[in-house]
Coordinates of C-alpha atoms in Angstrom, one line a residue:
Chain A
M181 CA 100.8 167.3 -103.9
D182 CA 100.8 170.5 -101.8
S183 CA 97.5 172.4 -102.4
S184 CA 99.4 175.7 -102.8
V185 CA 101.5 174.2 -105.6
L186 CA 98.3 173.0 -107.4
F187 CA 96.8 176.5 -106.9
S188 CA 99.9 178.1 -108.5
I189 CA 99.8 175.8 -111.5
C190 CA 96.0 176.4 -112.1
L191 CA 96.4 180.1 -111.7
S192 CA 99.4 180.3 -114.1
I193 CA 97.4 178.4 -116.7
K194 CA 94.3 180.4 -116.1
V195 CA 96.1 183.7 -116.4
A196 CA 98.1 182.7 -119.5
A197 CA 95.0 181.3 -121.2
I198 CA 92.9 184.5 -120.6
A199 CA 95.8 186.7 -121.5
T200 CA 96.4 184.7 -124.7
F201 CA 92.7 184.9 -125.6
F202 CA 92.8 188.7 -125.6
V203 CA 96.3 188.8 -127.2
I204 CA 95.0 186.8 -130.1
L205 CA 91.9 189.1 -130.6
V206 CA 93.8 192.4 -130.2
G207 CA 97.0 191.1 -131.8
I208 CA 95.4 189.9 -135.0
G209 CA 93.5 193.2 -135.3
I210 CA 96.5 195.4 -134.8
A211 CA 98.7 193.1 -137.1
Y212 CA 96.1 193.5 -139.8
L213 CA 96.1 197.2 -139.5
L214 CA 99.9 197.3 -139.6
A215 CA 100.2 194.8 -142.5
M216 CA 97.5 196.1 -144.8
K217 CA 96.8 199.7 -144.1
N218 CA 98.6 203.0 -144.3
F219 CA 97.5 205.6 -141.8
K220 CA 98.8 208.5 -139.7
G221 CA 100.5 207.3 -136.6
K222 CA 101.2 203.8 -138.0
V223 CA 104.9 204.0 -137.0
L224 CA 103.9 205.2 -133.5
L225 CA 101.4 202.3 -133.1
D226 CA 104.1 199.9 -134.2
I227 CA 106.6 201.2 -131.8
V228 CA 104.3 201.4 -128.8
C229 CA 103.1 197.8 -129.4
T230 CA 106.6 196.5 -129.7
L231 CA 108.1 198.3 -126.8
P232 CA 107.2 195.8 -124.1
L233 CA 109.3 193.3 -126.1
V234 CA 112.5 195.3 -125.6
L235 CA 111.8 197.1 -122.4
P236 CA 112.8 195.4 -119.1
P237 CA 109.7 194.0 -117.5
S238 CA 110.3 196.3 -114.5
V239 CA 109.8 199.3 -116.8
T240 CA 106.6 197.8 -118.3
G241 CA 105.4 197.2 -114.7
Y242 CA 106.3 200.7 -113.8
Y243 CA 104.1 202.0 -116.6
L244 CA 101.3 199.7 -115.7
I245 CA 101.4 201.1 -112.1
M246 CA 101.4 204.7 -113.4
L247 CA 98.4 203.8 -115.6
F248 CA 96.4 201.4 -113.5
G249 CA 97.6 201.9 -109.9
R250 CA 95.1 203.1 -107.3
N251 CA 96.6 206.6 -107.9
G252 CA 97.4 206.0 -111.6
L253 CA 95.9 207.9 -114.5
L254 CA 93.2 205.3 -115.3
G255 CA 93.3 203.4 -112.0
K256 CA 92.3 206.5 -110.1
Q257 CA 89.1 207.0 -112.1
V258 CA 88.2 203.3 -111.9
Y259 CA 88.7 203.4 -108.1
A260 CA 86.6 206.5 -107.7
W261 CA 83.7 205.0 -109.6
T262 CA 83.8 201.4 -108.4
G263 CA 86.0 201.3 -105.3
W264 CA 87.9 198.5 -107.0
S265 CA 91.5 198.5 -108.0
I266 CA 93.2 196.0 -110.3
M267 CA 96.3 196.2 -108.2
F268 CA 97.1 193.0 -106.3
S269 CA 94.4 191.0 -108.0
W270 CA 94.8 188.0 -110.4
Q271 CA 93.4 190.2 -113.1
A272 CA 96.5 192.4 -112.8
A273 CA 98.6 189.3 -113.6
V274 CA 96.4 188.9 -116.8
L275 CA 97.0 192.5 -117.7
A276 CA 100.8 192.2 -117.3
S277 CA 100.9 189.0 -119.3
F278 CA 98.7 190.5 -122.0
V279 CA 101.0 193.5 -122.4
V280 CA 104.3 191.6 -122.6
A281 CA 102.9 188.9 -124.8
L282 CA 101.1 191.1 -127.3
P283 CA 104.2 192.2 -129.3
L284 CA 105.0 188.5 -130.0
M285 CA 101.6 187.9 -131.4
I286 CA 101.5 191.1 -133.5
R287 CA 105.0 190.6 -135.0
T288 CA 104.4 187.0 -136.0
T289 CA 100.9 187.6 -137.3
R290 CA 101.9 190.7 -139.2
A291 CA 104.8 188.9 -140.9
A292 CA 102.4 186.1 -141.9
L293 CA 99.8 188.5 -143.2
E294 CA 102.4 190.3 -145.2
T295 CA 103.2 187.1 -147.1
V296 CA 99.6 186.7 -148.2
D297 CA 99.4 187.1 -152.0
R298 CA 97.9 190.6 -152.6
E299 CA 96.5 189.4 -155.9
L300 CA 94.2 186.9 -154.1
I301 CA 92.9 189.7 -152.0
K302 CA 92.2 191.9 -155.0
V303 CA 90.5 189.0 -156.8
S304 CA 88.3 188.5 -153.7
Y305 CA 87.4 192.2 -153.8
T306 CA 86.6 192.2 -157.6
L307 CA 84.4 189.2 -157.0
G308 CA 82.3 191.4 -154.7
R309 CA 83.5 190.1 -151.3
S310 CA 83.6 192.7 -148.5
E311 CA 86.8 193.5 -146.6
I312 CA 85.6 191.5 -143.6
E313 CA 84.7 188.5 -145.6
T314 CA 88.0 188.7 -147.5
F315 CA 89.8 188.9 -144.1
F316 CA 88.1 185.8 -142.7
R317 CA 88.1 183.7 -145.9
I318 CA 91.4 184.7 -147.5
C319 CA 93.8 186.4 -145.1
L320 CA 93.2 184.4 -142.0
P321 CA 93.4 180.9 -143.6
L322 CA 96.5 181.8 -145.5
A323 CA 98.2 183.3 -142.4
K324 CA 97.1 180.4 -140.2
R325 CA 100.6 179.1 -139.5
G326 CA 102.0 182.5 -138.4
I327 CA 98.9 183.0 -136.2
Y328 CA 99.4 179.6 -134.5
A329 CA 103.0 180.3 -133.9
G330 CA 102.2 183.7 -132.5
A331 CA 99.6 182.3 -130.2
V332 CA 102.0 179.6 -128.9
L333 CA 104.7 182.1 -128.3
S334 CA 102.3 184.4 -126.5
F335 CA 101.0 181.7 -124.3
A336 CA 104.5 180.6 -123.4
R337 CA 105.6 184.2 -122.6
A338 CA 102.4 184.8 -120.6
M339 CA 103.0 181.6 -118.5
G340 CA 106.6 182.7 -117.8
E341 CA 105.8 186.4 -117.1
F342 CA 107.3 187.5 -113.8
G343 CA 108.7 191.0 -113.6
A344 CA 105.8 193.2 -114.5
T345 CA 103.4 190.7 -112.7
I346 CA 105.1 190.9 -109.4
M347 CA 105.0 194.7 -109.6
V348 CA 101.3 195.0 -110.3
A349 CA 99.8 191.8 -108.9
G350 CA 102.2 191.4 -106.0
N351 CA 102.9 188.2 -104.2
I352 CA 99.8 187.1 -102.4
P353 CA 99.7 183.4 -101.5
G354 CA 96.5 181.8 -102.7
R355 CA 95.6 184.8 -104.8
T356 CA 98.2 186.1 -107.1
D357 CA 101.2 183.7 -106.7
T358 CA 101.6 182.3 -110.2
M359 CA 104.2 179.6 -110.6
P360 CA 107.1 182.0 -111.4
I361 CA 106.3 184.1 -108.4
A362 CA 105.7 181.2 -106.1
I363 CA 109.1 179.7 -107.2
Y364 CA 110.8 183.1 -106.5
S365 CA 109.1 183.3 -103.1
C366 CA 110.1 179.7 -102.1
A367 CA 113.7 180.3 -103.2
G368 CA 113.8 183.5 -101.2
S369 CA 112.5 181.9 -98.0
G370 CA 114.5 178.7 -98.3
D371 CA 111.6 176.4 -99.1
W372 CA 113.7 174.5 -101.6
Q373 CA 111.6 171.4 -101.5
K374 CA 108.6 173.1 -102.8
A375 CA 110.7 175.1 -105.3
H376 CA 112.1 171.9 -106.6
I377 CA 108.7 170.4 -107.2
M378 CA 107.4 173.6 -108.9
V379 CA 110.5 174.0 -111.1
A380 CA 110.2 170.4 -112.3
L381 CA 106.5 170.7 -112.9
F382 CA 106.9 174.0 -114.8
T383 CA 109.6 172.6 -117.0
I384 CA 107.5 169.5 -117.8
I385 CA 104.3 171.5 -118.5
S386 CA 106.2 173.9 -120.8
A387 CA 107.9 171.1 -122.7
L388 CA 104.6 169.2 -123.1
F389 CA 103.0 172.4 -124.3
L390 CA 105.7 173.0 -126.9
L391 CA 105.5 169.4 -128.0
M392 CA 101.7 169.7 -128.4
A393 CA 102.0 173.0 -130.2
N394 CA 104.6 171.5 -132.6
R395 CA 102.4 168.6 -133.5
F396 CA 99.4 170.7 -133.8
S397 CA 100.8 173.2 -136.2
R398 CA 102.5 170.6 -138.3
A399 CA 99.3 168.5 -138.6
S400 CA 97.2 171.5 -139.5
V401 CA 99.3 173.0 -142.2
Chain B
M253 CA 142.1 195.6 -145.4
I254 CA 144.2 197.8 -143.2
K255 CA 141.1 199.6 -142.1
K256 CA 139.4 196.4 -141.2
T257 CA 142.2 195.2 -138.9
N258 CA 142.3 198.6 -137.3
K259 CA 138.7 198.4 -136.5
L260 CA 139.0 194.9 -135.1
R261 CA 141.9 196.1 -132.9
T262 CA 139.9 199.0 -131.6
W263 CA 137.0 196.8 -130.8
S264 CA 139.1 194.2 -129.0
I265 CA 140.8 196.9 -127.0
L266 CA 137.4 198.3 -126.0
L267 CA 136.1 194.9 -125.1
A268 CA 139.2 194.1 -123.0
A269 CA 138.9 197.5 -121.3
L270 CA 135.3 196.7 -120.4
L271 CA 136.1 193.3 -119.1
Y272 CA 138.9 194.5 -116.9
S273 CA 137.5 197.8 -115.9
N274 CA 136.2 196.5 -112.6
P275 CA 139.2 195.2 -110.7
L276 CA 138.5 193.8 -107.2
N277 CA 139.3 196.5 -104.8
A278 CA 141.5 195.0 -102.0
E279 CA 140.1 197.3 -99.4
E280 CA 136.4 197.0 -100.0
L281 CA 134.1 195.8 -97.3
L282 CA 130.8 194.4 -98.5
I283 CA 128.1 194.8 -95.8
S284 CA 124.9 192.8 -96.3
A285 CA 122.3 194.7 -94.3
A286 CA 118.6 194.5 -93.6
M287 CA 116.5 196.8 -95.7
S288 CA 115.4 198.7 -92.7
L289 CA 119.0 199.8 -92.0
K290 CA 119.3 201.4 -95.5
N291 CA 119.2 205.1 -94.5
I292 CA 121.1 204.8 -91.2
F293 CA 123.9 202.7 -92.8
E294 CA 124.2 205.0 -95.8
E295 CA 124.6 207.9 -93.3
I296 CA 127.3 206.3 -91.3
A297 CA 129.4 205.2 -94.4
P298 CA 131.2 208.6 -94.7
L299 CA 131.7 208.6 -90.9
Y300 CA 133.4 205.2 -91.1
E301 CA 135.4 206.0 -94.2
Q302 CA 136.7 209.1 -92.5
Q303 CA 137.9 207.1 -89.5
V304 CA 139.4 204.3 -91.6
P305 CA 140.4 205.9 -94.9
D306 CA 141.8 202.8 -96.5
V307 CA 138.5 201.0 -96.4
T308 CA 135.5 201.6 -98.8
L309 CA 132.1 200.4 -97.7
R310 CA 129.8 198.7 -100.2
Y311 CA 126.2 197.9 -99.2
N312 CA 123.9 195.1 -100.3
F313 CA 120.5 195.8 -98.9
G314 CA 117.7 193.3 -98.9
S315 CA 115.3 191.4 -96.7
S316 CA 117.3 189.6 -94.0
G317 CA 116.0 186.3 -95.3
T318 CA 117.2 186.9 -98.8
L319 CA 120.6 188.0 -97.5
E320 CA 120.9 184.9 -95.3
K321 CA 120.2 182.8 -98.4
Q322 CA 122.8 184.7 -100.4
I323 CA 125.5 184.3 -97.7
E324 CA 124.6 180.6 -97.3
A325 CA 125.1 180.3 -101.1
G326 CA 128.5 181.9 -100.8
A327 CA 127.9 185.6 -101.5
P328 CA 131.2 187.5 -100.9
A329 CA 129.8 189.5 -97.9
D330 CA 132.1 190.5 -95.1
V331 CA 129.5 191.6 -92.5
F332 CA 125.9 190.6 -92.1
A333 CA 123.5 193.0 -90.2
S334 CA 120.1 191.3 -89.8
A335 CA 116.7 192.6 -88.6
S336 CA 116.1 189.3 -86.8
Q337 CA 117.9 186.9 -84.6
R338 CA 116.4 184.0 -86.5
F339 CA 118.4 184.4 -89.7
M340 CA 121.6 185.1 -87.8
D341 CA 121.0 181.9 -85.8
M342 CA 120.6 179.9 -89.0
L343 CA 123.9 181.2 -90.3
E344 CA 125.6 180.6 -86.9
E345 CA 124.4 177.0 -86.9
R346 CA 126.2 176.4 -90.1
D347 CA 129.2 178.3 -89.0
D348 CA 128.7 180.7 -91.8
I349 CA 129.3 183.6 -89.4
L350 CA 131.9 184.0 -86.7
A351 CA 129.8 183.4 -83.5
S352 CA 132.4 185.3 -81.4
S353 CA 131.9 188.4 -83.5
R354 CA 128.1 188.5 -83.2
R355 CA 126.6 191.5 -81.3
D356 CA 123.3 193.2 -81.1
F357 CA 123.4 196.9 -81.9
A358 CA 119.9 198.3 -82.2
Q359 CA 116.3 197.8 -81.3
N360 CA 113.1 198.6 -83.2
C361 CA 109.4 198.5 -82.8
M362 CA 106.3 197.8 -85.1
V363 CA 103.7 200.3 -86.1
L364 CA 100.4 200.3 -88.0
V365 CA 100.6 202.9 -90.9
V366 CA 98.0 204.1 -93.4
P367 CA 98.2 206.4 -96.5
A368 CA 98.2 210.1 -95.5
D369 CA 94.5 210.4 -96.5
N370 CA 93.5 207.2 -94.6
P371 CA 91.0 206.0 -97.2
A372 CA 89.6 203.2 -95.0
K373 CA 89.3 205.5 -92.0
L374 CA 91.3 203.3 -89.6
A375 CA 92.0 204.3 -86.1
A376 CA 93.3 201.1 -84.5
F377 CA 94.6 197.6 -85.2
S378 CA 91.2 196.1 -84.6
N379 CA 89.8 198.3 -87.5
L380 CA 91.7 196.1 -89.9
K381 CA 88.7 193.8 -89.7
N382 CA 86.4 196.5 -91.1
K383 CA 84.9 196.1 -94.5
S384 CA 86.3 199.5 -95.6
C385 CA 89.8 198.0 -95.2
R386 CA 90.4 196.0 -98.3
N387 CA 94.0 195.1 -98.1
V388 CA 96.8 195.2 -95.6
A389 CA 100.5 195.0 -96.6
I390 CA 103.1 193.2 -94.5
G391 CA 106.5 191.7 -95.4
N392 CA 106.6 188.1 -96.6
P393 CA 106.8 186.3 -93.2
G394 CA 109.1 183.6 -94.7
S395 CA 111.9 185.9 -95.6
V396 CA 111.2 189.4 -94.3
P397 CA 111.6 189.8 -90.5
A398 CA 109.2 192.7 -90.4
G399 CA 106.6 190.4 -91.9
R400 CA 107.2 187.8 -89.3
Y401 CA 106.9 190.4 -86.5
A402 CA 103.8 191.8 -88.2
A403 CA 102.2 188.3 -88.3
E404 CA 103.0 187.9 -84.6
V405 CA 101.3 191.2 -83.8
L406 CA 98.2 190.1 -85.7
Q407 CA 98.2 186.7 -84.1
H408 CA 98.6 188.3 -80.6
M409 CA 95.6 190.5 -81.3
S410 CA 93.6 187.5 -82.7
L411 CA 93.3 189.3 -86.1
Y412 CA 95.5 187.1 -88.2
K413 CA 92.8 184.6 -89.3
S414 CA 90.1 187.1 -90.0
I415 CA 92.2 189.3 -92.1
Q416 CA 94.5 186.7 -93.7
K417 CA 92.7 187.1 -97.1
K418 CA 93.5 190.8 -97.1
L419 CA 97.2 190.4 -96.7
V420 CA 99.6 191.5 -99.4
Y421 CA 103.2 190.4 -99.0
G422 CA 106.1 192.7 -99.8
E423 CA 109.5 191.2 -100.6
H424 CA 111.2 193.6 -98.1
V425 CA 109.9 196.1 -95.6
R426 CA 110.5 199.2 -97.8
Q427 CA 108.3 197.7 -100.4
V428 CA 105.5 197.4 -97.8
L429 CA 106.1 201.0 -96.9
D430 CA 105.9 202.0 -100.6
Y431 CA 102.6 200.2 -101.1
V432 CA 101.2 202.2 -98.3
A433 CA 102.8 205.5 -99.4
R434 CA 101.4 205.0 -102.9
G435 CA 98.0 204.3 -101.5
E436 CA 97.8 200.9 -103.2
V437 CA 96.8 199.3 -99.9
D438 CA 94.7 200.6 -97.0
A439 CA 97.2 199.8 -94.3
G440 CA 100.5 198.3 -93.6
I441 CA 102.6 197.1 -90.7
V442 CA 106.2 198.3 -90.7
Y443 CA 109.0 199.3 -88.3
G444 CA 108.7 202.5 -86.4
T445 CA 111.9 203.7 -88.0
D446 CA 110.5 203.1 -91.5
A447 CA 107.4 205.1 -90.8
R448 CA 109.5 208.2 -90.2
I449 CA 111.1 208.0 -93.7
R450 CA 108.1 208.9 -95.7
S451 CA 106.2 210.8 -93.0
K452 CA 104.6 213.1 -95.6
E453 CA 102.9 210.3 -97.5
I454 CA 101.9 208.0 -94.6
R455 CA 100.4 208.3 -91.1
V456 CA 101.2 206.2 -88.0
I457 CA 97.9 205.0 -86.5
S458 CA 99.0 202.8 -83.7
D459 CA 102.1 201.4 -82.1
A460 CA 102.1 197.6 -81.6
P461 CA 102.7 196.8 -77.9
P462 CA 106.2 195.4 -77.3
E463 CA 104.8 192.2 -75.8
S464 CA 102.8 191.4 -79.0
H465 CA 106.0 190.3 -80.9
T466 CA 109.4 188.9 -80.4
R467 CA 111.7 191.7 -79.4
I468 CA 113.4 193.2 -82.4
Y469 CA 117.1 193.2 -81.8
Y470 CA 119.4 193.8 -84.8
P471 CA 122.5 191.6 -84.7
A472 CA 125.6 192.1 -86.7
A473 CA 128.4 189.6 -87.3
V474 CA 131.5 188.9 -89.4
V475 CA 130.9 186.4 -92.2
S476 CA 133.2 183.4 -91.9
S477 CA 134.3 183.5 -95.6
S478 CA 135.3 187.1 -95.4
R479 CA 138.8 187.9 -96.7
F480 CA 139.1 190.8 -94.3
K481 CA 137.9 189.5 -91.0
K482 CA 139.8 192.0 -88.9
K483 CA 138.4 195.0 -90.8
A484 CA 135.0 193.4 -90.7
A485 CA 135.2 192.9 -87.0
H486 CA 136.3 196.5 -86.6
F487 CA 133.2 197.6 -88.5
V488 CA 130.9 195.6 -86.3
K489 CA 132.6 197.1 -83.2
F490 CA 132.2 200.5 -84.8
I491 CA 128.4 200.3 -85.2
C492 CA 128.0 198.9 -81.7
E493 CA 130.2 201.3 -79.8
N494 CA 130.9 204.5 -81.7
S495 CA 129.0 207.3 -80.0
Q496 CA 128.3 209.1 -83.3
V497 CA 126.6 206.0 -84.7
Q498 CA 124.6 205.6 -81.5
K499 CA 123.4 209.2 -81.8
R500 CA 122.4 208.7 -85.4
L501 CA 120.6 205.4 -84.6
Q502 CA 118.6 207.2 -82.0
A503 CA 117.9 210.1 -84.4
H504 CA 116.4 207.6 -86.8
G505 CA 114.2 206.2 -84.1
F506 CA 116.1 203.0 -83.2
N507 CA 116.5 202.2 -79.5
L508 CA 119.9 201.3 -78.2
I509 CA 120.6 197.9 -76.6
Q510 CA 121.1 198.3 -72.9
T511 CA 124.2 196.3 -72.1
V512 CA 123.8 194.3 -68.9
P513 CA 126.8 195.0 -66.7

């Protein structure tokens, strides 16, 4: 197989895996806050975290450039301190995937957490368990199924991310060309043979992954 | 009950109106043109429509490679104006354009540009090798003519291999220009005409010598599947011969093609 095809596959999996890792961490945290707590700005947090789900990826990408670009709000500071910019790096692809996949994780996890019987949580508290203990021993195990589903959806979304990624990570062969970007690039330059291979591989990988995820979540519930 | 049917009717009428609101205009020419022609072509549209009032021009700008793929796939374009001979040749080989209508109408050059504040302190092409220069934007050589010319320039100067890792590909030449203008990259290689467009945000550092790349002649031709071949041919003739167009091309920094007698 063409080494550039192999590179794109590996990069796609790497980017999606890292993005999903952070999505799970941050997503569960935010979902817990939204499901269990009442605080000022809750609605705002909910909306901001859900926006990437409904916004076109190009709009998300635009915001990311405004925030993290070399002349962006945060990107400018980072560049001034370190001389490094996230733009056109594979980390930018992780960032884009993270942002677009996060809402999926939050929404599914939040729904799962909300179905956890409040009585059980109260019982745990009255038996002297702290909130953190209760979270790990009561809430998480009971919301397991929703969390798996959220993680699978997030991974799939992160693998397929294209629009925001091409805006912040660009199309750099051998550096930032994830599968979707490499396929787009091949189709644009008439390299149909390579595009065929990658499209087929991507479909197979995605199908295998869904199959695995299905079995996994069924077996564990 | 009555209310419900009324509502249904209103919605169906609305839906029908939406579906039929875009009838195919019989006198519309679709011009698929290289991205680098965007400003000049938008400028000459009113000129042309003044001369030929029964025709409306519609533009589809993109990298010449993308446009070539679109036309090959049956896009309803009437005229193709490319930034490179290569993509026109590909269409001609398949008889997707009318070979007899094909003419060159403008010439361009390549320049090295940097953001206005020149963060990497570049002064020449050879400086691209410097450590301070982290990334260089060029068009994707596979589909963007400006990228192919840029790669040729770098190869001519024996820089291509040493800076290959710094290259960031744009999907059309204006994206390359935008990367530089926004300061996301330290340098870029674009057409001389593009560099003029955002002269406040970018600086031209060096002109690529003409012998460092294939000469950049823009060809235009009528697309074989055009429904308005006569009108399309007239448009090609217009951009090749009209003195107003030639003046504007020059004002934008294009060189004219010297016709050999």
